[in-house]
PDB file of C-alpha atoms in Angstrom:
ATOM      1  CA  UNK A  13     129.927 153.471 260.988  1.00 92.00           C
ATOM      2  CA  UNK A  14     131.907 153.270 258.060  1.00 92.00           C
ATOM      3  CA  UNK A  15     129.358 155.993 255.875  1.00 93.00           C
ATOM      4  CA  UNK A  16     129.793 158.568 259.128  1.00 93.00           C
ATOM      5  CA  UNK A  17     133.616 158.150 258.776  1.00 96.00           C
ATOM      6  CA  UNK A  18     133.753 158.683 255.355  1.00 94.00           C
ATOM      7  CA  UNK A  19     131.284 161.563 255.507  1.00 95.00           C
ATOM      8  CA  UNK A  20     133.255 162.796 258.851  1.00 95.00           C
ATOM      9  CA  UNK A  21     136.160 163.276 256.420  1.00 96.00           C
ATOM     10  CA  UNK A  22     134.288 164.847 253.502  1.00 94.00           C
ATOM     11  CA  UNK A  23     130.545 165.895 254.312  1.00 93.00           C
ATOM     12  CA  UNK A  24     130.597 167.503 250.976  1.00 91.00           C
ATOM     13  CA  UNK A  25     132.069 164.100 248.740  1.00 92.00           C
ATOM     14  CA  UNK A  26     129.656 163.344 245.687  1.00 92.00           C
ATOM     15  CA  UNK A  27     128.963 159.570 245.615  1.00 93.00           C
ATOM     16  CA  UNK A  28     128.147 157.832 242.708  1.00 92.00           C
ATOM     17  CA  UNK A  29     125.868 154.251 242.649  1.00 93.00           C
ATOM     18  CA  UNK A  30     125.280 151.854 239.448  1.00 93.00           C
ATOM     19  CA  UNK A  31     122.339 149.955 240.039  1.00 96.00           C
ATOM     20  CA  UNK A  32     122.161 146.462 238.030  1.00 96.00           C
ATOM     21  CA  UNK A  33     119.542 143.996 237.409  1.00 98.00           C
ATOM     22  CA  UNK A  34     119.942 142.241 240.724  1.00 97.00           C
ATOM     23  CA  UNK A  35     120.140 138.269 239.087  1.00 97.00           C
ATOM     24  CA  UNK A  36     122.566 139.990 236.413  1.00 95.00           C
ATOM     25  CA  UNK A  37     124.743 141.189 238.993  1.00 94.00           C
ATOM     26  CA  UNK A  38     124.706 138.295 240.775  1.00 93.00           C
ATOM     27  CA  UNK A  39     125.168 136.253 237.791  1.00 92.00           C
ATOM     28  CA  UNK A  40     128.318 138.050 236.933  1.00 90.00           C
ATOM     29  CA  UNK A  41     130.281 137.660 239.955  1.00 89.00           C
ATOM     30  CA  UNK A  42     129.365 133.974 239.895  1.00 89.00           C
ATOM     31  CA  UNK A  43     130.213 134.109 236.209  1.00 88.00           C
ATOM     32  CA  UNK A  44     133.715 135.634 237.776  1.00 86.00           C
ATOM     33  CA  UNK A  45     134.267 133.317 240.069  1.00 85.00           C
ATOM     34  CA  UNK A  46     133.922 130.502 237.943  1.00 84.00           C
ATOM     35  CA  UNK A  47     136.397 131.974 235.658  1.00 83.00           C
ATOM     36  CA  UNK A  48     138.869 132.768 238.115  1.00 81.00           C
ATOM     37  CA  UNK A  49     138.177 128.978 239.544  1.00 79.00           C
ATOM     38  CA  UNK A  50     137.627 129.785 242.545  1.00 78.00           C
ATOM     39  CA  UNK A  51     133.886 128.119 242.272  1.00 75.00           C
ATOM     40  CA  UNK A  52     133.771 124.611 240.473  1.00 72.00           C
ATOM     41  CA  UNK A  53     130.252 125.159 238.132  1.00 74.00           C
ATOM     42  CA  UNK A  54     127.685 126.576 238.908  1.00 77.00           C
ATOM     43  CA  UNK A  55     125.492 124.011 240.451  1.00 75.00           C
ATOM     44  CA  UNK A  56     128.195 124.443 243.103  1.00 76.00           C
ATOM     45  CA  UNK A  57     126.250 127.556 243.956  1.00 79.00           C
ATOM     46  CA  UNK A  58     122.883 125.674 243.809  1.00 73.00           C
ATOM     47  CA  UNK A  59     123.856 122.676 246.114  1.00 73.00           C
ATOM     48  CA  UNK A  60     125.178 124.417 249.144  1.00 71.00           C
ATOM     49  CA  UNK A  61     128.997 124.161 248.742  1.00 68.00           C
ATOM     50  CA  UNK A  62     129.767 127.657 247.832  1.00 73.00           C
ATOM     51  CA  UNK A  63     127.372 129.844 249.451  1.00 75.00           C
ATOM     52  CA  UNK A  64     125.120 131.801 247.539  1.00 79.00           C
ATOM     53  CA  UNK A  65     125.006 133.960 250.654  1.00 85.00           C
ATOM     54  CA  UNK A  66     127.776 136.457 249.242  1.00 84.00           C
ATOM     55  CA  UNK A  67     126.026 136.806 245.844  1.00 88.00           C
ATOM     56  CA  UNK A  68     122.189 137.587 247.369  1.00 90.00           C
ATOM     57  CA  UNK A  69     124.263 140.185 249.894  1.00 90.00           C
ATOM     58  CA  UNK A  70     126.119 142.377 246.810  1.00 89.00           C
ATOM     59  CA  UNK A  71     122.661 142.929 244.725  1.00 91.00           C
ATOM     60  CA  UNK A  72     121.060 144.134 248.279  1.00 92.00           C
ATOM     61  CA  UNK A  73     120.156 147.293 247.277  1.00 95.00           C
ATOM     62  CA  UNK A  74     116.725 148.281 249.312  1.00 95.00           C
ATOM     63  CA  UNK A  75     119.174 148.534 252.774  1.00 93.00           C
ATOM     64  CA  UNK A  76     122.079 150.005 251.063  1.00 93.00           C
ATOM     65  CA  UNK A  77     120.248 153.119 249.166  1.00 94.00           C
ATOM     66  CA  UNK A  78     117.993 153.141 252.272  1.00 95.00           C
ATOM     67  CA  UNK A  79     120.624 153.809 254.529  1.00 95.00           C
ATOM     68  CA  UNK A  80     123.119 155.878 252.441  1.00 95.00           C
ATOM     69  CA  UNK A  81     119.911 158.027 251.675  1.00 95.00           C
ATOM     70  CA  UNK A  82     119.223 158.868 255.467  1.00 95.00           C
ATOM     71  CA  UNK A  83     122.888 159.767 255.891  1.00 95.00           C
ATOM     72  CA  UNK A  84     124.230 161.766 252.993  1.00 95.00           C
ATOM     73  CA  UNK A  85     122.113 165.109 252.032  1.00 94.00           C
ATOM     74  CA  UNK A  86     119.784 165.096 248.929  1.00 92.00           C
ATOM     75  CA  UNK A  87     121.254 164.854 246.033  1.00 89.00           C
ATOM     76  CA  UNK A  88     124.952 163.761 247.664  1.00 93.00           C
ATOM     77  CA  UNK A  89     124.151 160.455 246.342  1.00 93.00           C
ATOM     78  CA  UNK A  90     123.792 159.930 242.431  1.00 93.00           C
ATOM     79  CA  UNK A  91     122.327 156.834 241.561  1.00 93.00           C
ATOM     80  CA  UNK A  92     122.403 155.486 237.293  1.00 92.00           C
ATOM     81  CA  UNK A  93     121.585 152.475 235.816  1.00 94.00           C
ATOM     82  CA  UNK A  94     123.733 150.077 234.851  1.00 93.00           C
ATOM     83  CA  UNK A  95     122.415 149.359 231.556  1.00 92.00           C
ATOM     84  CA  UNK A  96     123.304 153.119 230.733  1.00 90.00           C
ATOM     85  CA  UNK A  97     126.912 152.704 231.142  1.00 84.00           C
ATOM     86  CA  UNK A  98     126.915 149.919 227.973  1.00 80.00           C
ATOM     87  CA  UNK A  99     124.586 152.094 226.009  1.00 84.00           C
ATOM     88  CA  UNK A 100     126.006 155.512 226.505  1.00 84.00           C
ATOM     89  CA  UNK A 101     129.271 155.335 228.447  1.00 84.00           C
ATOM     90  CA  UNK A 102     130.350 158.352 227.293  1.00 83.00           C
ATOM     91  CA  UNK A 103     127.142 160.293 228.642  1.00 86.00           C
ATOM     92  CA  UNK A 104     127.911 158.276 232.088  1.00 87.00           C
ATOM     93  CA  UNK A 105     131.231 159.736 232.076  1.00 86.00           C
ATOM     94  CA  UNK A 106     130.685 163.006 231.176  1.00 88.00           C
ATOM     95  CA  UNK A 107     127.573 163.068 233.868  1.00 90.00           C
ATOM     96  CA  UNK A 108     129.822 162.107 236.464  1.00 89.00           C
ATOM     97  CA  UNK A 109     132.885 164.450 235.924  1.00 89.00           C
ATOM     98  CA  UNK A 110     130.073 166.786 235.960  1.00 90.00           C
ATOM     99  CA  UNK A 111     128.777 165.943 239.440  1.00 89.00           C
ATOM    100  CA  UNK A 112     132.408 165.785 240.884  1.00 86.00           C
ATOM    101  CA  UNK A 113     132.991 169.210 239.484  1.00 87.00           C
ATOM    102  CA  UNK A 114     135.802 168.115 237.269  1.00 89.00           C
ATOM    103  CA  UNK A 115     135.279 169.461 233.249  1.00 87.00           C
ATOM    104  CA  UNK A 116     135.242 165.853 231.279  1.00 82.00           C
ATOM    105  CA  UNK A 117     137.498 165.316 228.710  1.00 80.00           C
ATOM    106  CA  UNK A 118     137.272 165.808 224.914  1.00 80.00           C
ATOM    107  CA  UNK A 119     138.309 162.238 223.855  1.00 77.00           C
ATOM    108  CA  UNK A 120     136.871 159.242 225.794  1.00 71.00           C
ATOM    109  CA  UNK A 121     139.409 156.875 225.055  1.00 71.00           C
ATOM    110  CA  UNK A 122     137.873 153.199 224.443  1.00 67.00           C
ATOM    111  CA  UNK A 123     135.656 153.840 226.991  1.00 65.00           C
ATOM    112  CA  UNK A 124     133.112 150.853 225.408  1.00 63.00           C
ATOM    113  CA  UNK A 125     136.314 148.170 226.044  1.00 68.00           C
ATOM    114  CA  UNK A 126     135.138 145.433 228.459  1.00 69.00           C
ATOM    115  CA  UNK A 127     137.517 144.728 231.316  1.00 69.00           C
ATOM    116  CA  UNK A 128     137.194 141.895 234.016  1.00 66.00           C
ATOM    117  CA  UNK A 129     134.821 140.404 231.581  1.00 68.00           C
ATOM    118  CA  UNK A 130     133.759 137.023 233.273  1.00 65.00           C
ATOM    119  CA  UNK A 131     134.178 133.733 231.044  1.00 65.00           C
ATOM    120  CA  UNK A 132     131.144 132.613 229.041  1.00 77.00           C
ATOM    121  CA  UNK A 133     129.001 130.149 230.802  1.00 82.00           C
ATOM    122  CA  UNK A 134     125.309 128.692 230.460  1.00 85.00           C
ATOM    123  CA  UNK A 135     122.860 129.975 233.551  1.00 89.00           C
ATOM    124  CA  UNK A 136     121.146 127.443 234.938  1.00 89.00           C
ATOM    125  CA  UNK A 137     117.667 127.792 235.127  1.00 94.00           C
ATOM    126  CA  UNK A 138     117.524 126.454 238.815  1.00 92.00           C
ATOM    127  CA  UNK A 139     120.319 129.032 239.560  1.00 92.00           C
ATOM    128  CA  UNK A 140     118.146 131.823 237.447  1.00 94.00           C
ATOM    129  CA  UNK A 141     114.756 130.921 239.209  1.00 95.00           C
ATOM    130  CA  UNK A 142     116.715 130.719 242.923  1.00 93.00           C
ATOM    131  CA  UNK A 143     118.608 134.126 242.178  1.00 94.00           C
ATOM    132  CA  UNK A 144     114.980 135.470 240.914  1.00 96.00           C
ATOM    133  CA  UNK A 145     113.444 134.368 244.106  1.00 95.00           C
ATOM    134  CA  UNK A 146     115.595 135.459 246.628  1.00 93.00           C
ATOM    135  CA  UNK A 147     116.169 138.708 244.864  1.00 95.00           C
ATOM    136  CA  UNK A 148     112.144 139.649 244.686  1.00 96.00           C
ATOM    137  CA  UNK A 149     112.385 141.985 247.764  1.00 96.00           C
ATOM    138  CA  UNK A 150     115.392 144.018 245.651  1.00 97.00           C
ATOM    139  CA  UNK A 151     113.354 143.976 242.395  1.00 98.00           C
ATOM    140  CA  UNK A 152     110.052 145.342 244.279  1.00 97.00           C
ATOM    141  CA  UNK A 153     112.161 147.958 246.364  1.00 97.00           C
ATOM    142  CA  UNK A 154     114.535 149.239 242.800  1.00 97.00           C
ATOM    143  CA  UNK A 155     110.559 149.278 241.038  1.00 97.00           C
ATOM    144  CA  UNK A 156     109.719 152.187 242.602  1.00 96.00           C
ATOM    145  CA  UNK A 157     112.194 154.083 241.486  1.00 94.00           C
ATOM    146  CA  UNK A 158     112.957 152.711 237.914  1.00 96.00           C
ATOM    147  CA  UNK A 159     110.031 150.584 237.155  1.00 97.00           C
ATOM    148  CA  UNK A 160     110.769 150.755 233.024  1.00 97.00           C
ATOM    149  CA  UNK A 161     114.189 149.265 234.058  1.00 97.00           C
ATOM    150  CA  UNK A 162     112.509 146.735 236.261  1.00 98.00           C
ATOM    151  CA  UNK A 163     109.916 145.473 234.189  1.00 98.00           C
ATOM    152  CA  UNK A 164     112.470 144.891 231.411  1.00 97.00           C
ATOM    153  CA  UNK A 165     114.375 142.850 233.473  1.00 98.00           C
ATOM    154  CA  UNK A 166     111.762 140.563 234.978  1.00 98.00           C
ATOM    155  CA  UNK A 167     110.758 139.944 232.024  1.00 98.00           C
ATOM    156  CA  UNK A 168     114.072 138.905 230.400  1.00 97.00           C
ATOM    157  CA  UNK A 169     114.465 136.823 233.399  1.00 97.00           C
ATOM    158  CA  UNK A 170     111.009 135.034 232.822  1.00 96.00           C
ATOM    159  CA  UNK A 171     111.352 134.640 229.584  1.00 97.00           C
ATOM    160  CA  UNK A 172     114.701 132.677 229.989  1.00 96.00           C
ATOM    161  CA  UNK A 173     112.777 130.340 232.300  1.00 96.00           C
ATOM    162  CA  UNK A 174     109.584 129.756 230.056  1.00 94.00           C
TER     163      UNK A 174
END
């Protein structure tokens, strides 16, 4: 309901999606969360008392791009990589301002500053290998359409756990 009222008010609007390595994303907003104390540690997550439910939901991207995709018209809905965005933010940008019709600016500013940058904190590898298991369904649906991407990112992930 909430895609057919915003594309009720602008059928034309040019949306923009940054995909992320599903146990990275979740990761971070633990990561967040922790910083912002509003999650003890992280085996917190693990044990049940802050529910992991909320994480696993925000890196659900099969029924997201699914269902954006049957509602919007090809090409309405521009999905990028993450990892693009810290190794050629300016590129992003300019790609962007491109697809919203807007010319994009001659000087970037500090477009490569972090912001919201969650404190530093040691992943668990029972947090890791949970996040990697309940995520499998994401990283087999996101394969198909960037399977470099993927691949690089299971592998970091089972690396970390070897």
């Amino acid at each position: 309901a909430g895609i057919e009222h915003l594309l009720g008010l602008n059928p034309s609007v040019r949306l923009v999606l940054f995909v992320r390595d599903p146990v990275d994303r979740a990761w971070s907003h633990i990561r967040m969360n922790l910083t912002r104390g509003s999650v003890g540690d992280a085996s917190a997550v693990l044990n049940g008392s802050h529910p992991m439910r909320q994480y696993i939901e925000q890196s659900e991207y099969r029924n997201s791009m699914t269902l954006w995709r049957s509602l919007t018209a090809p090409g309405q809905l521009n999905v990028f990589l993450y990892d693009t965005v810290g190794a050629d933010p300016a590129s992003v940008i300019s790609r962007v301002y491109e697809l919203v019709g807007l010319p994009a600016p001659d000087d970037f500013g500090a477009v490569s500053k972090r912001v919201h940058e969650g404190g530093q904190f040691a992943f668990p590898k029972e947090l890791r290998a949970s996040l990697l298991e309940q995520l499998t369904p994401q990283y087999d649906f996101l394969s198909a359409e960037f399977p470099e991407a993927v691949s690089r990112w299971l592998a970091k992930h089972r690396a970390a756990l070897a």
